Amino acid sequence: MAPLVLSVSPDAPEPEPIARAAALIRGGRLVAFPTETVYGLGADALDPAAIALIFAAKGRPQTNPLIVHVPDADEARSLVTEWPDAAERLAERFWPGPLTLILPKRDVVPAAVTAGLAAVAVRVPAHPVALALLTAAERPIAAPSANRYTLLSPTRAEHVERGLGDRVDLILDGGPTDVGIESTVLDLSGKHPVLLRPGMVPADAIERVIGPVERAAASLSDDAARLSPGLAARHYAPAARVVLVDRAREGEPPGTLIRQMPHPVALLVFGSSRSEPLAERVIAMPPDPETYARSLYETLHALDAEGFRTVLVERLPDDDEWAGVRDRLERAAHVE
Ligand code: TXA
Ligand code: MG
């Protein structure tokens, strides 16, 4: 069965679909909605039964905690026992926006939301539809990305519909998302700030506000996975096999590799466009991190829908501003 999909203006959300979605949230049901990063699968964060529905719909292990979305920093503060100066300054600088902060939780936050951890992840999304829904629902909304566990996050309502079907009660369709990859996750619950998941708020921008940040997610290590269960290796993966390749110079195509891989093969080239006769599709990816992030999942979803079996992706630059997309590509390419 197809889920109910309601169109909503991303700039000026109409009250009716928002009211309908808010009523479902208050009734303990699941609503998928756009944020500026990816679509979220939302439920009342204070209702353990509704939280259980999220885990079931995603097929997600109970050990993997959820991000709680709130309309402003005051609401975030009401869910945590500590609000350090670093949180205040980061909230002022980056909220609403794609930065998630982890802080010691208050008792009102059910253990199911944090997978039993003592700290909760909170963020204020920069999307008028998400903010309107949070305001109308009058409660915090727990929302992981609206995809089945380990698969690609959705950047359009169609992706949610294809991936979750009628496991979700309502999808608010606010068009394609702007940022394109999931939020940066920063743990402020310990002695030192730790970057658990890189995103489009880069670590160096955070450091300019609060000083040194430890980069736990720089590798796919077991340590990073223990700190933040959602970071476990293969994740954010399309159906096609993703392989990272070195950037080729003109006239030096990765021909041998392309011959060995299952076809059709797509090649995502970085920087400049060039031809590759052995690949069925060559896509020139944008040279700046913002535009690259916006089109990455979009491109992978489209290639999946067309039945591509291999996606070769040229490696990205090494700096902080590319860390978010680099991380998602490495996870998509990870083979157990
Ligand atoms: O951009 C986003 O963050 C999107 C939109 C919908 O807001 N949400 C999202 O949620 O990506 P999800 O569940 O797919 O990823 C949440 C990440 C996971 O890596 C999870 O392990 C981590 O945040 N996380 C959540 N709560 C945590 C906690 N209490 N301690 C450590 N890590 C936590
Ligand atoms: Mg996810």
Coordinates of C-alpha atoms and ligand atoms in Angstrom, one line a residue:
M1 CA 0.0 0.0 0.0
A2 CA 1.2 3.5 -0.8
P3 CA 1.6 5.9 2.1
L4 CA -0.2 9.2 2.3
V5 CA 1.9 12.0 0.7
L6 CA 1.0 15.6 1.1
S7 CA 2.8 18.4 -0.8
V8 CA 3.9 21.4 1.2
S9 CA 5.6 24.5 0.2
P10 CA 9.2 24.4 1.5
D11 CA 9.3 28.2 2.0
A12 CA 5.9 28.9 3.4
P13 CA 4.3 25.6 4.6
E14 CA 0.6 25.5 4.4
P15 CA -1.2 25.1 7.8
E16 CA -3.4 22.2 6.8
P17 CA -0.8 19.5 6.0
I18 CA 1.3 20.7 8.9
A19 CA -1.7 20.4 11.3
R20 CA -2.5 16.9 9.9
A21 CA 1.1 15.8 10.4
A22 CA 1.3 17.3 13.9
A23 CA -1.9 15.4 14.9
L24 CA -0.4 12.2 13.8
I25 CA 2.8 12.9 15.8
R26 CA 0.7 13.6 18.9
G27 CA -1.2 10.4 18.2
G28 CA 2.0 8.3 18.4
R29 CA 2.3 7.8 14.6
L30 CA 5.2 8.2 12.1
V31 CA 5.6 11.2 9.8
A32 CA 8.4 11.6 7.3
F33 CA 9.4 15.3 6.8
P34 CA 12.1 17.3 5.1
T35 CA 14.9 18.8 7.0
E36 CA 17.7 20.9 5.4
T37 CA 20.0 17.8 5.4
V38 CA 17.9 14.7 4.5
Y39 CA 14.3 13.6 5.1
G40 CA 13.6 12.4 8.7
L41 CA 11.3 9.7 10.0
G42 CA 9.7 11.4 12.9
A43 CA 7.8 10.4 16.0
D44 CA 7.0 11.9 19.4
A45 CA 10.4 11.8 21.2
L46 CA 8.7 11.5 24.6
D47 CA 6.6 8.5 23.7
P48 CA 8.4 5.2 24.0
A49 CA 5.8 3.3 22.0
A50 CA 6.1 5.8 19.1
I51 CA 9.9 5.4 19.3
A52 CA 9.6 1.7 19.0
L53 CA 7.7 2.2 15.7
I54 CA 10.7 4.1 14.3
F55 CA 13.1 1.2 15.0
A56 CA 10.6 -1.3 13.5
A57 CA 10.0 0.8 10.4
K58 CA 13.7 1.2 9.7
G59 CA 14.8 -2.3 10.7
R60 CA 17.3 -0.5 12.9
P61 CA 19.0 -2.2 15.9
Q62 CA 17.8 -0.9 19.3
T63 CA 21.4 -0.1 20.2
N64 CA 21.5 2.8 17.7
P65 CA 20.3 6.1 19.3
L66 CA 18.1 8.8 17.7
I67 CA 18.5 12.5 17.2
V68 CA 15.8 14.6 18.9
H69 CA 14.7 17.7 16.9
V70 CA 13.5 20.8 18.7
P71 CA 12.3 24.2 17.4
D72 CA 14.9 26.3 19.3
A73 CA 17.8 26.2 21.8
D74 CA 15.5 26.8 24.8
E75 CA 13.7 23.5 24.0
A76 CA 17.0 21.8 23.6
R77 CA 18.1 23.0 27.0
S78 CA 14.8 21.6 28.6
L79 CA 15.9 18.1 27.5
V80 CA 19.4 18.1 29.0
T81 CA 20.9 18.4 32.5
E82 CA 24.0 20.5 31.4
W83 CA 24.2 23.3 28.9
P84 CA 27.9 24.2 28.8
D85 CA 29.2 27.5 27.3
A86 CA 30.3 25.5 24.2
A87 CA 26.7 24.5 23.6
E88 CA 25.5 28.0 24.0
R89 CA 28.0 29.4 21.6
L90 CA 27.6 26.7 19.0
A91 CA 23.8 27.0 19.1
E92 CA 24.1 30.7 18.6
R93 CA 26.4 30.3 15.7
F94 CA 25.0 27.2 13.9
W95 CA 21.3 26.8 14.9
P96 CA 19.0 26.4 13.1
G97 CA 21.3 24.2 11.0
P98 CA 23.0 20.9 10.3
L99 CA 24.8 20.5 13.7
T100 CA 23.7 17.9 16.3
L101 CA 24.9 18.3 19.9
I102 CA 25.1 15.4 22.4
L103 CA 24.6 16.4 26.0
P104 CA 23.6 14.6 29.3
K105 CA 19.9 13.8 29.1
R106 CA 17.1 14.6 31.6
D107 CA 14.7 11.8 32.8
V108 CA 11.9 13.0 30.5
V109 CA 13.9 11.7 27.5
P110 CA 13.0 7.9 27.3
A111 CA 15.9 5.5 27.3
A112 CA 14.6 4.1 24.0
V113 CA 15.6 7.4 22.3
T114 CA 19.2 7.2 23.4
A115 CA 19.5 3.4 23.2
G116 CA 20.1 3.4 27.0
L117 CA 23.0 6.0 26.8
A118 CA 23.1 8.8 29.4
A119 CA 23.3 11.5 26.8
V120 CA 20.9 12.7 24.1
A121 CA 21.5 14.1 20.6
V122 CA 19.6 17.3 19.9
R123 CA 19.4 19.6 16.9
V124 CA 17.3 22.5 15.6
P125 CA 16.8 21.9 11.8
A126 CA 17.0 24.8 9.4
H127 CA 13.9 23.9 7.3
P128 CA 10.6 25.8 7.5
V129 CA 8.6 22.6 7.2
A130 CA 10.4 20.9 10.0
L131 CA 10.2 24.0 12.2
A132 CA 6.4 24.4 11.5
L133 CA 5.9 20.7 12.3
L134 CA 7.8 21.0 15.6
T135 CA 5.9 24.1 16.6
A136 CA 2.5 22.6 15.7
A137 CA 3.2 19.2 17.4
E138 CA 4.3 21.0 20.6
R139 CA 6.7 18.3 21.4
P140 CA 10.2 17.2 20.5
I141 CA 10.4 14.9 17.5
A142 CA 12.9 12.0 17.3
A143 CA 13.9 11.4 13.7
P144 CA 16.5 9.3 12.1
S145 CA 17.0 9.5 8.4
A146 CA 13.9 8.1 6.7
N147 CA 15.5 5.1 5.1
R148 CA 15.8 1.4 5.9
Y149 CA 18.8 0.6 8.1
T150 CA 22.2 0.9 6.3
L151 CA 20.7 2.1 3.1
L152 CA 21.0 5.6 1.5
S153 CA 19.3 8.5 3.2
P154 CA 16.5 10.1 1.3
T155 CA 16.8 13.7 -0.1
R156 CA 13.4 13.6 -1.8
A157 CA 9.9 12.4 -0.7
E158 CA 10.0 9.8 -3.6
H159 CA 13.1 8.2 -2.0
V160 CA 11.2 7.9 1.3
E161 CA 8.2 6.4 -0.5
R162 CA 10.3 3.9 -2.4
G163 CA 12.3 2.9 0.7
L164 CA 9.7 2.8 3.5
G165 CA 6.4 2.4 1.6
D166 CA 3.4 2.2 4.1
R167 CA 5.7 1.7 7.1
V168 CA 5.2 5.5 7.5
D169 CA 1.8 7.0 8.1
L170 CA 2.4 10.3 6.2
I171 CA 5.1 11.9 4.1
L172 CA 5.3 15.7 3.9
D173 CA 6.8 16.4 0.4
G174 CA 8.7 19.6 0.6
G175 CA 10.9 19.0 -2.4
P176 CA 14.6 18.1 -2.6
T177 CA 16.7 18.9 0.5
D178 CA 19.4 21.5 0.4
V179 CA 22.4 20.2 2.3
G180 CA 22.1 16.7 1.0
I181 CA 24.0 14.7 3.7
E182 CA 23.3 14.2 7.4
S183 CA 24.2 16.7 10.1
T184 CA 27.5 17.0 11.8
V185 CA 27.4 15.1 15.2
L186 CA 29.4 16.6 18.1
D187 CA 29.6 15.0 21.5
L188 CA 29.7 17.7 24.3
S189 CA 28.9 15.2 27.1
G190 CA 32.5 14.3 28.0
K191 CA 35.6 16.2 29.1
H192 CA 36.5 17.3 25.5
P193 CA 34.3 17.9 22.5
V194 CA 34.4 14.9 20.1
L195 CA 33.3 14.9 16.5
L196 CA 31.4 11.7 16.0
R197 CA 30.1 12.2 12.5
P198 CA 31.5 14.8 10.1
G199 CA 29.0 16.9 8.0
M200 CA 28.7 20.2 6.3
V201 CA 29.4 22.1 9.5
P202 CA 33.1 21.3 9.3
A203 CA 35.3 20.6 12.4
D204 CA 37.5 23.7 11.7
A205 CA 34.5 26.0 11.8
I206 CA 33.4 24.4 15.1
E207 CA 37.0 24.9 16.4
R208 CA 36.9 28.6 15.5
V209 CA 34.0 28.9 18.0
I210 CA 35.0 26.6 20.9
G211 CA 38.6 25.6 20.4
P212 CA 40.1 22.1 19.8
V213 CA 37.8 19.3 18.8
E214 CA 38.8 15.6 18.8
R215 CA 38.0 13.9 15.5
A216 CA 36.8 10.4 16.5
A217 CA 35.1 9.8 13.2
A218 CA 38.1 10.4 11.0
S219 CA 38.5 6.7 10.6
L220 CA 36.1 3.7 10.4
S221 CA 37.6 2.4 13.6
D222 CA 35.9 0.2 16.2
D223 CA 36.4 3.0 18.7
A224 CA 34.3 5.4 16.6
A225 CA 31.6 2.7 16.3
R226 CA 31.5 2.2 20.1
L227 CA 31.2 5.9 20.8
S228 CA 28.4 6.4 18.3
P229 CA 26.8 3.1 17.2
G230 CA 25.3 4.6 14.1
L231 CA 28.8 5.0 12.7
A232 CA 29.3 1.3 12.2
A233 CA 31.1 0.6 9.0
R234 CA 28.8 -0.1 6.0
H235 CA 26.2 2.5 6.0
Y236 CA 24.7 5.1 3.7
A237 CA 25.0 2.5 0.9
P238 CA 23.2 2.3 -2.4
A239 CA 22.3 -1.0 -4.0
A240 CA 25.1 -0.6 -6.5
R241 CA 28.7 -1.5 -5.5
V242 CA 30.6 1.7 -4.7
V243 CA 34.4 1.8 -5.3
L244 CA 36.7 4.7 -4.6
V245 CA 39.3 5.2 -7.3
D246 CA 42.2 7.6 -7.5
R247 CA 41.7 10.7 -9.5
A248 CA 42.8 9.8 -13.0
R249 CA 44.7 12.2 -15.3
E250 CA 43.3 12.8 -18.8
G251 CA 44.2 9.8 -21.0
E252 CA 44.8 7.5 -18.0
P253 CA 41.3 6.0 -17.3
P254 CA 40.8 3.2 -14.8
G255 CA 40.2 0.8 -17.7
T256 CA 41.2 -2.5 -16.1
L257 CA 39.0 -1.9 -13.1
I258 CA 36.0 -1.0 -15.2
R259 CA 36.4 -4.2 -17.3
Q260 CA 36.3 -6.3 -14.1
M261 CA 33.3 -4.7 -12.4
P262 CA 29.7 -5.7 -13.0
H263 CA 28.0 -3.5 -15.6
P264 CA 26.4 -1.1 -16.1
V265 CA 29.2 1.1 -14.6
A266 CA 28.9 4.8 -13.7
L267 CA 32.0 6.9 -13.1
L268 CA 31.7 10.0 -10.9
V269 CA 34.6 12.2 -11.9
F270 CA 35.9 14.9 -9.7
G271 CA 37.1 18.4 -10.7
S272 CA 37.0 18.4 -14.5
S273 CA 34.8 16.4 -16.8
R274 CA 36.4 13.9 -19.1
S275 CA 35.3 10.9 -21.3
E276 CA 35.5 7.3 -20.3
P277 CA 34.4 5.0 -23.1
L278 CA 34.3 1.8 -21.0
A279 CA 31.7 3.2 -18.5
E280 CA 28.1 3.4 -19.5
R281 CA 27.8 6.7 -17.7
V282 CA 30.2 9.5 -16.8
I283 CA 29.0 12.1 -14.4
A284 CA 31.1 15.3 -13.7
M285 CA 30.6 16.0 -9.9
P286 CA 30.7 19.5 -8.6
P287 CA 34.1 20.9 -7.5
D288 CA 32.9 22.5 -4.3
P289 CA 31.8 20.5 -1.2
E290 CA 28.4 22.2 -0.7
T291 CA 27.2 21.4 -4.3
Y292 CA 28.8 17.9 -4.2
A293 CA 27.0 17.1 -0.9
R294 CA 23.7 18.3 -2.3
S295 CA 23.9 16.1 -5.3
L296 CA 25.6 13.0 -3.9
Y297 CA 22.7 10.9 -2.6
E298 CA 20.5 12.3 -5.3
T299 CA 22.9 10.9 -7.9
L300 CA 23.3 7.6 -6.2
H301 CA 19.5 7.2 -5.8
A302 CA 19.1 8.0 -9.5
L303 CA 21.7 5.4 -10.6
D304 CA 20.1 2.8 -8.3
A305 CA 16.7 3.4 -9.9
E306 CA 18.3 3.0 -13.3
G307 CA 19.8 -0.4 -12.3
F308 CA 23.5 0.6 -12.3
R309 CA 25.6 -2.1 -10.6
T310 CA 28.8 -0.3 -10.1
V311 CA 29.6 3.3 -9.2
L312 CA 33.3 4.3 -9.4
V313 CA 33.9 7.5 -7.5
E314 CA 37.1 9.6 -7.8
R315 CA 38.6 10.4 -4.4
L316 CA 38.0 13.8 -2.8
P317 CA 40.4 16.4 -1.4
D318 CA 41.7 15.8 2.1
D319 CA 40.6 18.9 4.0
D320 CA 37.9 19.4 6.7
E321 CA 35.3 21.0 4.4
W322 CA 35.3 17.7 2.4
A323 CA 35.2 15.5 5.5
G324 CA 31.4 15.0 5.5
V325 CA 31.1 13.7 1.9
R326 CA 34.4 11.8 2.1
D327 CA 33.0 10.0 5.2
R328 CA 29.7 9.0 3.5
L329 CA 31.6 7.8 0.4
E330 CA 34.0 5.7 2.4
R331 CA 31.1 4.1 4.3
A332 CA 29.2 3.5 1.1
A333 CA 32.3 1.8 -0.4
H334 CA 33.0 -0.3 2.8
V335 CA 33.0 -4.0 2.2
E336 CA 32.6 -6.2 5.3
Ligands
TXA1 O1 20.8 15.3 9.4 C1 20.5 14.5 10.3 O2 21.1 14.3 11.4 C2 19.3 13.6 10.0 C3 18.0 14.5 10.0 C4 16.8 13.7 9.8 O3 18.0 15.3 11.1 N1 19.1 12.6 11.0 C5 20.0 11.5 11.0 O4 19.7 10.6 12.0 O5 21.0 11.4 10.3 P1 20.3 9.1 12.1 O6 19.6 8.4 13.1 O7 20.3 8.5 10.7 O8 21.8 9.4 12.6 C6 22.0 9.8 13.9 C7 23.5 9.7 14.3 C8 23.9 8.2 14.4 O9 25.2 8.1 14.0 C9 23.8 8.0 15.9 O10 24.6 6.9 16.4 C10 24.2 9.3 16.5 O11 23.7 10.2 15.6 N2 23.6 9.5 17.8 C11 22.4 9.8 18.1 N3 22.2 9.9 19.5 C12 23.4 9.7 20.0 C13 23.9 9.6 21.4 N4 23.1 9.8 22.4 N5 25.2 9.4 21.5 C14 26.0 9.1 20.5 N6 25.6 9.2 19.2 C15 24.3 9.4 19.0
MG2 MG 20.7 7.4 9.0

